[in-house]
Amino acid sequence: MSSRKTSRRVTMMDVAKAAGCSQATVSVVLNGVSDIKISADLKARVIEAARQLGYGVGSVVRHSALEELRGACIGFIVDQLASTPEAVNAIEGARHESWENDITILVAQSQGRAEHEERAIERMLRAGAEGIVYMSIFTRRVSLSPVFDTLPVPLVLLNCYTNENRYPSVIPDEINGGRAATNLLVKAGHRRIATITGETFMEATQDRLTGYRKALTEAGIAYDDTIVAEGSWTPTSGYEATRKLMALADPPTAIFCQNDKMAMGCFTALAEAGLKVPGDISVVGYDDDELARHLRPQLTTLELPHRPMGAWAMRQLAKQSRAPSHPVTKITCALVERASCAPLHAPARD
């Protein structure tokens, strides 16, 4: 069975396994929860496991980069908090990066409204915020309210950027993500590789499709728009797109779904057609959503790196950079190989 590459991020579950305790215990120890009693021995095991694995406290770079912010307060403004896990993952990444330095993160949801952003900034500065992270749920170019131009503290953009690149900003490397997903299928011998995209106006869709086309070109495979189906990021759209693809006279032998929810719908449509994944057809998703581990077979996918992006934002704030222009930083969407891909014509798995 395939597993993550050794370069994957270390999770609380990894620390829990190494320390011989539950993930909940790890969370209590690493978050400094004082009203829950943990034995000194167990606490020491958790902290040592975290150090050994490089989680939160294990990096010398992390210590030195954030030392200037020790005991500080950081503001985190996001346009939408509740509807998707991306904001929570980014905030978790920021928190994991900074917990040892006793940095407090204040979070506000703006719903993309300038008046909400201005009110949040005013209150965060009043609370002593020494830096602001501004996040968009969807990767995009943003036009910031003028209030951001007069901030007395550093500003970092997460999952978005401006035309002028005036502020440090970080986004996922979606082009190489789409390329990696497609390359995996090419290397498995597939030539008839379909893709189900998200909504075409979104940058993530455009970039993942660009990566898909790059991989095909590099492999000498002609781009065929008849096996490019538009979805809307939902399981239903993945289901309907898969039915159309498999009804073609020359159906694909592999499908790259541009998010895991569409892959879930894809799985259902393939099962209804009597096809087995990956024996009859291989499927790759994107995002590394929690559901990817609960599909059967488990879904090979690309990790959307919001946790690393949150950690990057904290380190960038600590640098206090005031340069007039900043290149947009792109963070790799790591390939997470599981069981939904196989070489072309490989026998079905149980």
mmCIF file of C-alpha atoms in Angstrom, residues 48-321:
data_model
loop_
_atom_site.group_PDB
_atom_site.id
_atom_site.type_symbol
_atom_site.label_atom_id
_atom_site.label_comp_id
_atom_site.label_asym_id
_atom_site.label_seq_id
_atom_site.Cartn_x
_atom_site.Cartn_y
_atom_site.Cartn_z
ATOM 1 C CA GLU A 48 10.020 15.204 23.292
ATOM 2 C CA ALA A 49 8.095 13.444 20.513
ATOM 3 C CA ALA A 50 7.151 16.838 19.045
ATOM 4 C CA ARG A 51 10.779 17.944 19.145
ATOM 5 C CA GLN A 52 12.041 14.707 17.584
ATOM 6 C CA LEU A 53 9.505 14.852 14.761
ATOM 7 C CA GLY A 54 9.938 18.575 14.128
ATOM 8 C CA TYR A 55 6.370 19.459 15.065
ATOM 9 C CA GLY A 56 5.965 22.996 16.400
ATOM 10 C CA VAL A 57 9.097 23.034 18.532
ATOM 11 C CA GLY A 58 11.508 20.999 16.419
ATOM 12 C CA SER A 59 12.944 23.598 14.058
ATOM 13 C CA VAL A 60 15.828 25.912 14.947
ATOM 14 C CA VAL A 61 14.744 28.195 12.095
ATOM 15 C CA ARG A 62 11.252 28.391 13.576
ATOM 16 C CA HIS A 63 12.614 29.414 16.970
ATOM 17 C CA SER A 64 14.844 32.178 15.623
ATOM 18 C CA ALA A 65 12.331 33.482 13.073
ATOM 19 C CA LEU A 66 9.561 34.023 15.606
ATOM 20 C CA GLU A 67 11.636 35.104 18.595
ATOM 21 C CA GLU A 68 10.967 38.760 17.750
ATOM 22 C CA LEU A 69 7.226 38.156 18.135
ATOM 23 C CA ARG A 70 7.436 36.319 21.460
ATOM 24 C CA GLY A 71 4.435 37.216 23.598
ATOM 25 C CA ALA A 72 2.902 39.278 20.803
ATOM 26 C CA CYS A 73 -0.612 39.428 19.388
ATOM 27 C CA ILE A 74 -1.262 38.836 15.657
ATOM 28 C CA GLY A 75 -4.475 39.673 13.789
ATOM 29 C CA PHE A 76 -5.873 37.194 11.250
ATOM 30 C CA ILE A 77 -8.607 38.520 8.931
ATOM 31 C CA VAL A 78 -10.365 36.067 6.597
ATOM 32 C CA ASP A 79 -13.262 36.716 4.239
ATOM 33 C CA GLN A 80 -15.082 33.473 5.065
ATOM 34 C CA LEU A 81 -14.450 31.255 8.061
ATOM 35 C CA ALA A 82 -17.249 28.751 8.515
ATOM 36 C CA SER A 83 -18.068 27.337 5.087
ATOM 37 C CA THR A 84 -14.781 25.581 4.231
ATOM 38 C CA PRO A 85 -11.822 24.052 6.127
ATOM 39 C CA GLU A 86 -9.184 26.158 4.361
ATOM 40 C CA ALA A 87 -9.273 29.080 6.804
ATOM 41 C CA VAL A 88 -9.220 26.771 9.824
ATOM 42 C CA ASN A 89 -6.249 24.878 8.376
ATOM 43 C CA ALA A 90 -4.337 28.106 7.721
ATOM 44 C CA ILE A 91 -5.027 29.375 11.244
ATOM 45 C CA GLU A 92 -3.932 26.006 12.629
ATOM 46 C CA GLY A 93 -0.707 26.252 10.645
ATOM 47 C CA ALA A 94 -0.075 29.727 12.067
ATOM 48 C CA ARG A 95 -0.859 28.541 15.582
ATOM 49 C CA HIS A 96 1.368 25.464 15.326
ATOM 50 C CA GLU A 97 4.207 27.636 14.065
ATOM 51 C CA SER A 98 3.926 30.115 16.916
ATOM 52 C CA TRP A 99 2.651 28.328 20.024
ATOM 53 C CA GLU A 100 6.028 27.947 21.713
ATOM 54 C CA ASN A 101 6.629 31.693 21.447
ATOM 55 C CA ASP A 102 3.389 32.491 23.274
ATOM 56 C CA ILE A 103 1.895 34.366 20.309
ATOM 57 C CA THR A 104 -1.834 35.075 20.483
ATOM 58 C CA ILE A 105 -3.828 34.986 17.211
ATOM 59 C CA LEU A 106 -6.993 37.101 17.005
ATOM 60 C CA VAL A 107 -9.345 35.989 14.220
ATOM 61 C CA ALA A 108 -12.025 38.054 12.461
ATOM 62 C CA GLN A 109 -14.352 37.161 9.590
ATOM 63 C CA SER A 110 -14.959 40.049 7.184
ATOM 64 C CA GLN A 111 -17.287 38.485 4.572
ATOM 65 C CA GLY A 112 -15.262 40.516 2.083
ATOM 66 C CA ARG A 113 -16.780 43.797 3.263
ATOM 67 C CA ALA A 114 -14.472 46.788 3.643
ATOM 68 C CA GLU A 115 -16.331 48.163 6.665
ATOM 69 C CA HIS A 116 -15.890 44.845 8.489
ATOM 70 C CA GLU A 117 -12.187 44.787 7.618
ATOM 71 C CA GLU A 118 -11.685 48.340 8.871
ATOM 72 C CA ARG A 119 -13.502 47.601 12.129
ATOM 73 C CA ALA A 120 -11.486 44.399 12.632
ATOM 74 C CA ILE A 121 -8.180 46.209 12.048
ATOM 75 C CA GLU A 122 -9.110 48.996 14.455
ATOM 76 C CA ARG A 123 -9.941 46.529 17.220
ATOM 77 C CA MET A 124 -6.928 44.321 16.556
ATOM 78 C CA LEU A 125 -4.566 47.287 16.738
ATOM 79 C CA ARG A 126 -6.272 48.462 19.902
ATOM 80 C CA ALA A 127 -5.626 44.995 21.331
ATOM 81 C CA GLY A 128 -1.934 45.398 20.531
ATOM 82 C CA ALA A 129 -1.617 43.408 17.299
ATOM 83 C CA GLU A 130 1.942 43.567 15.968
ATOM 84 C CA GLY A 131 1.089 42.195 12.538
ATOM 85 C CA ILE A 132 -1.902 41.346 10.328
ATOM 86 C CA VAL A 133 -2.514 38.313 8.107
ATOM 87 C CA TYR A 134 -5.190 38.855 5.444
ATOM 88 C CA MET A 135 -6.623 35.686 3.879
ATOM 89 C CA SER A 136 -8.983 34.969 1.000
ATOM 90 C CA ILE A 137 -10.724 31.587 0.863
ATOM 91 C CA PHE A 138 -10.403 31.456 -2.943
ATOM 92 C CA THR A 139 -6.993 32.062 -4.493
ATOM 93 C CA ARG A 140 -7.285 35.397 -6.268
ATOM 94 C CA ARG A 141 -5.973 38.879 -6.872
ATOM 95 C CA VAL A 142 -7.427 41.298 -4.328
ATOM 96 C CA SER A 143 -7.973 45.054 -4.193
ATOM 97 C CA LEU A 144 -7.443 45.996 -0.580
ATOM 98 C CA SER A 145 -9.255 48.708 1.309
ATOM 99 C CA PRO A 146 -7.148 51.915 1.660
ATOM 100 C CA VAL A 147 -6.982 51.247 5.414
ATOM 101 C CA PHE A 148 -4.376 48.546 4.744
ATOM 102 C CA ASP A 149 -2.054 51.107 3.129
ATOM 103 C CA THR A 150 -1.668 52.990 6.400
ATOM 104 C CA LEU A 151 -1.162 50.056 8.741
ATOM 105 C CA PRO A 152 1.468 50.777 11.406
ATOM 106 C CA VAL A 153 2.333 47.057 11.519
ATOM 107 C CA PRO A 154 3.436 44.509 8.860
ATOM 108 C CA LEU A 155 0.815 42.918 6.580
ATOM 109 C CA VAL A 156 1.037 39.498 4.926
ATOM 110 C CA LEU A 157 -1.428 38.152 2.330
ATOM 111 C CA LEU A 158 -2.420 34.483 2.444
ATOM 112 C CA ASN A 159 -4.018 32.761 -0.553
ATOM 113 C CA CYS A 160 -4.216 36.092 -2.366
ATOM 114 C CA TYR A 161 -2.016 38.823 -3.840
ATOM 115 C CA THR A 162 -2.229 42.363 -5.227
ATOM 116 C CA ASN A 163 -1.391 43.764 -8.649
ATOM 117 C CA GLU A 164 1.550 45.726 -7.294
ATOM 118 C CA ASN A 165 2.891 42.910 -5.066
ATOM 119 C CA ARG A 166 3.289 45.506 -2.319
ATOM 120 C CA TYR A 167 2.971 42.956 0.467
ATOM 121 C CA PRO A 168 4.479 39.514 1.092
ATOM 122 C CA SER A 169 1.962 36.983 -0.204
ATOM 123 C CA VAL A 170 1.679 33.217 -0.440
ATOM 124 C CA ILE A 171 -0.505 30.971 -2.605
ATOM 125 C CA PRO A 172 -0.576 27.258 -3.522
ATOM 126 C CA ASP A 173 1.448 26.176 -6.553
ATOM 127 C CA GLU A 174 -1.618 25.000 -8.438
ATOM 128 C CA ILE A 175 0.010 24.697 -11.859
ATOM 129 C CA ASN A 176 2.588 22.220 -10.633
ATOM 130 C CA GLY A 177 -0.136 20.530 -8.590
ATOM 131 C CA GLY A 178 -2.207 19.836 -11.704
ATOM 132 C CA ARG A 179 0.929 18.754 -13.506
ATOM 133 C CA ALA A 180 1.896 16.330 -10.709
ATOM 134 C CA ALA A 181 -1.569 14.753 -10.617
ATOM 135 C CA THR A 182 -1.544 14.180 -14.375
ATOM 136 C CA ASN A 183 2.077 13.009 -14.428
ATOM 137 C CA LEU A 184 1.255 10.296 -11.917
ATOM 138 C CA LEU A 185 -1.341 8.894 -14.308
ATOM 139 C CA VAL A 186 0.954 9.263 -17.310
ATOM 140 C CA LYS A 187 3.683 7.318 -15.506
ATOM 141 C CA ALA A 188 1.148 4.589 -14.788
ATOM 142 C CA GLY A 189 0.742 4.129 -18.545
ATOM 143 C CA HIS A 190 -2.502 6.030 -19.062
ATOM 144 C CA ARG A 191 -2.915 8.008 -22.283
ATOM 145 C CA ARG A 192 -6.645 8.678 -22.200
ATOM 146 C CA ILE A 193 -6.696 10.925 -19.111
ATOM 147 C CA ALA A 194 -9.797 12.990 -18.436
ATOM 148 C CA THR A 195 -10.135 15.866 -16.011
ATOM 149 C CA ILE A 196 -13.138 17.286 -14.185
ATOM 150 C CA THR A 197 -12.524 20.955 -13.464
ATOM 151 C CA GLY A 198 -14.004 23.379 -10.997
ATOM 152 C CA GLU A 199 -15.790 26.542 -12.069
ATOM 153 C CA THR A 200 -13.768 28.031 -14.897
ATOM 154 C CA PHE A 201 -13.703 31.631 -13.604
ATOM 155 C CA MET A 202 -11.606 30.573 -10.594
ATOM 156 C CA GLU A 203 -7.808 30.825 -10.648
ATOM 157 C CA ALA A 204 -7.439 27.411 -9.018
ATOM 158 C CA THR A 205 -9.371 25.836 -11.897
ATOM 159 C CA GLN A 206 -7.373 27.688 -14.546
ATOM 160 C CA ASP A 207 -4.017 26.851 -12.984
ATOM 161 C CA ARG A 208 -4.808 23.178 -12.343
ATOM 162 C CA LEU A 209 -5.974 22.884 -15.950
ATOM 163 C CA THR A 210 -2.763 24.569 -17.135
ATOM 164 C CA GLY A 211 -0.764 22.004 -15.159
ATOM 165 C CA TYR A 212 -2.837 19.180 -16.665
ATOM 166 C CA ARG A 213 -2.128 20.440 -20.177
ATOM 167 C CA LYS A 214 1.582 20.867 -19.437
ATOM 168 C CA ALA A 215 1.861 17.260 -18.296
ATOM 169 C CA LEU A 216 0.081 16.003 -21.408
ATOM 170 C CA THR A 217 2.332 18.071 -23.692
ATOM 171 C CA GLU A 218 5.474 16.822 -21.943
ATOM 172 C CA ALA A 219 4.256 13.242 -22.425
ATOM 173 C CA GLY A 220 3.463 13.784 -26.103
ATOM 174 C CA ILE A 221 -0.273 13.318 -25.515
ATOM 175 C CA ALA A 222 -2.607 15.547 -27.514
ATOM 176 C CA TYR A 223 -5.016 17.693 -25.522
ATOM 177 C CA ASP A 224 -8.621 16.585 -26.146
ATOM 178 C CA ASP A 225 -11.363 18.908 -24.915
ATOM 179 C CA THR A 226 -13.963 16.128 -25.199
ATOM 180 C CA ILE A 227 -12.524 14.582 -22.024
ATOM 181 C CA VAL A 228 -12.385 17.873 -20.124
ATOM 182 C CA ALA A 229 -15.616 18.232 -18.155
ATOM 183 C CA GLU A 230 -16.627 21.245 -16.097
ATOM 184 C CA GLY A 231 -17.839 20.665 -12.561
ATOM 185 C CA SER A 232 -18.611 22.977 -9.654
ATOM 186 C CA TRP A 233 -16.519 21.438 -6.845
ATOM 187 C CA THR A 234 -19.522 19.413 -5.584
ATOM 188 C CA PRO A 235 -20.001 15.602 -5.423
ATOM 189 C CA THR A 236 -23.061 15.918 -7.669
ATOM 190 C CA SER A 237 -21.105 17.709 -10.386
ATOM 191 C CA GLY A 238 -18.377 15.047 -10.203
ATOM 192 C CA TYR A 239 -20.999 12.333 -10.521
ATOM 193 C CA GLU A 240 -22.688 13.924 -13.531
ATOM 194 C CA ALA A 241 -19.406 14.733 -15.287
ATOM 195 C CA THR A 242 -18.172 11.161 -14.825
ATOM 196 C CA ARG A 243 -21.370 9.727 -16.331
ATOM 197 C CA LYS A 244 -20.853 11.896 -19.419
ATOM 198 C CA LEU A 245 -17.191 10.961 -19.718
ATOM 199 C CA MET A 246 -17.856 7.232 -19.426
ATOM 200 C CA ALA A 247 -20.647 7.443 -22.020
ATOM 201 C CA LEU A 248 -18.157 8.544 -24.691
ATOM 202 C CA ALA A 249 -17.343 6.138 -27.517
ATOM 203 C CA ASP A 250 -13.726 6.223 -26.331
ATOM 204 C CA PRO A 251 -13.960 6.748 -22.552
ATOM 205 C CA PRO A 252 -10.959 7.632 -20.377
ATOM 206 C CA THR A 253 -8.911 5.074 -18.468
ATOM 207 C CA ALA A 254 -8.087 7.628 -15.774
ATOM 208 C CA ILE A 255 -9.749 10.731 -14.351
ATOM 209 C CA PHE A 256 -8.112 13.675 -12.592
ATOM 210 C CA CYS A 257 -10.814 15.275 -10.443
ATOM 211 C CA GLN A 258 -9.792 18.779 -9.468
ATOM 212 C CA ASN A 259 -11.087 18.385 -5.922
ATOM 213 C CA ASP A 260 -11.863 15.466 -3.620
ATOM 214 C CA LYS A 261 -15.589 16.167 -3.369
ATOM 215 C CA MET A 262 -15.959 15.746 -7.133
ATOM 216 C CA ALA A 263 -13.873 12.576 -6.857
ATOM 217 C CA MET A 264 -16.395 11.218 -4.366
ATOM 218 C CA GLY A 265 -19.165 11.734 -6.928
ATOM 219 C CA CYS A 266 -16.901 10.210 -9.562
ATOM 220 C CA PHE A 267 -16.490 7.062 -7.427
ATOM 221 C CA THR A 268 -20.268 6.699 -7.169
ATOM 222 C CA ALA A 269 -20.802 7.034 -10.918
ATOM 223 C CA LEU A 270 -18.077 4.501 -11.675
ATOM 224 C CA ALA A 271 -19.512 2.014 -9.193
ATOM 225 C CA GLU A 272 -22.954 2.358 -10.760
ATOM 226 C CA ALA A 273 -21.367 1.630 -14.147
ATOM 227 C CA GLY A 274 -19.879 -1.592 -12.738
ATOM 228 C CA LEU A 275 -16.314 -0.283 -12.868
ATOM 229 C CA LYS A 276 -13.724 -0.861 -10.161
ATOM 230 C CA VAL A 277 -11.219 1.723 -8.955
ATOM 231 C CA PRO A 278 -8.331 1.368 -9.721
ATOM 232 C CA GLY A 279 -8.539 -1.971 -11.587
ATOM 233 C CA ASP A 280 -10.758 -0.637 -14.388
ATOM 234 C CA ILE A 281 -10.063 3.075 -14.039
ATOM 235 C CA SER A 282 -7.704 5.204 -11.955
ATOM 236 C CA VAL A 283 -8.817 8.362 -10.131
ATOM 237 C CA VAL A 284 -6.822 11.241 -8.624
ATOM 238 C CA GLY A 285 -8.348 13.998 -6.501
ATOM 239 C CA TYR A 286 -7.100 17.305 -5.127
ATOM 240 C CA ASP A 287 -7.148 19.085 -1.710
ATOM 241 C CA ASP A 288 -6.511 16.076 0.594
ATOM 242 C CA ASP A 289 -9.909 16.595 2.170
ATOM 243 C CA GLU A 290 -10.703 14.389 5.174
ATOM 244 C CA LEU A 291 -13.088 12.358 3.000
ATOM 245 C CA ALA A 292 -10.160 11.179 0.829
ATOM 246 C CA ARG A 293 -9.146 8.779 3.597
ATOM 247 C CA HIS A 294 -12.674 7.419 3.959
ATOM 248 C CA LEU A 295 -13.364 6.574 0.321
ATOM 249 C CA ARG A 296 -12.777 2.958 -0.686
ATOM 250 C CA PRO A 297 -10.249 2.590 -2.071
ATOM 251 C CA GLN A 298 -8.601 5.523 -0.362
ATOM 252 C CA LEU A 299 -8.109 8.428 -2.746
ATOM 253 C CA THR A 300 -4.773 9.492 -4.175
ATOM 254 C CA THR A 301 -4.803 13.267 -4.073
ATOM 255 C CA LEU A 302 -2.810 16.506 -3.810
ATOM 256 C CA GLU A 303 -2.532 18.277 -0.481
ATOM 257 C CA LEU A 304 -3.773 21.868 -0.512
ATOM 258 C CA PRO A 305 -1.047 23.463 1.669
ATOM 259 C CA HIS A 306 -2.995 25.912 3.823
ATOM 260 C CA ARG A 307 -1.273 24.797 7.035
ATOM 261 C CA PRO A 308 2.220 25.414 5.593
ATOM 262 C CA MET A 309 0.943 28.703 4.174
ATOM 263 C CA GLY A 310 -0.263 29.782 7.625
ATOM 264 C CA ALA A 311 3.129 28.891 9.086
ATOM 265 C CA TRP A 312 4.890 30.818 6.291
ATOM 266 C CA ALA A 313 2.762 33.887 7.009
ATOM 267 C CA MET A 314 3.829 33.890 10.664
ATOM 268 C CA ARG A 315 7.509 33.632 9.770
ATOM 269 C CA GLN A 316 7.123 36.419 7.218
ATOM 270 C CA LEU A 317 5.522 38.729 9.778
ATOM 271 C CA ALA A 318 8.481 38.115 12.059
ATOM 272 C CA LYS A 319 10.824 39.426 9.354
ATOM 273 C CA GLN A 320 9.110 42.842 9.512
ATOM 274 C CA SER A 321 9.922 43.381 5.824
#
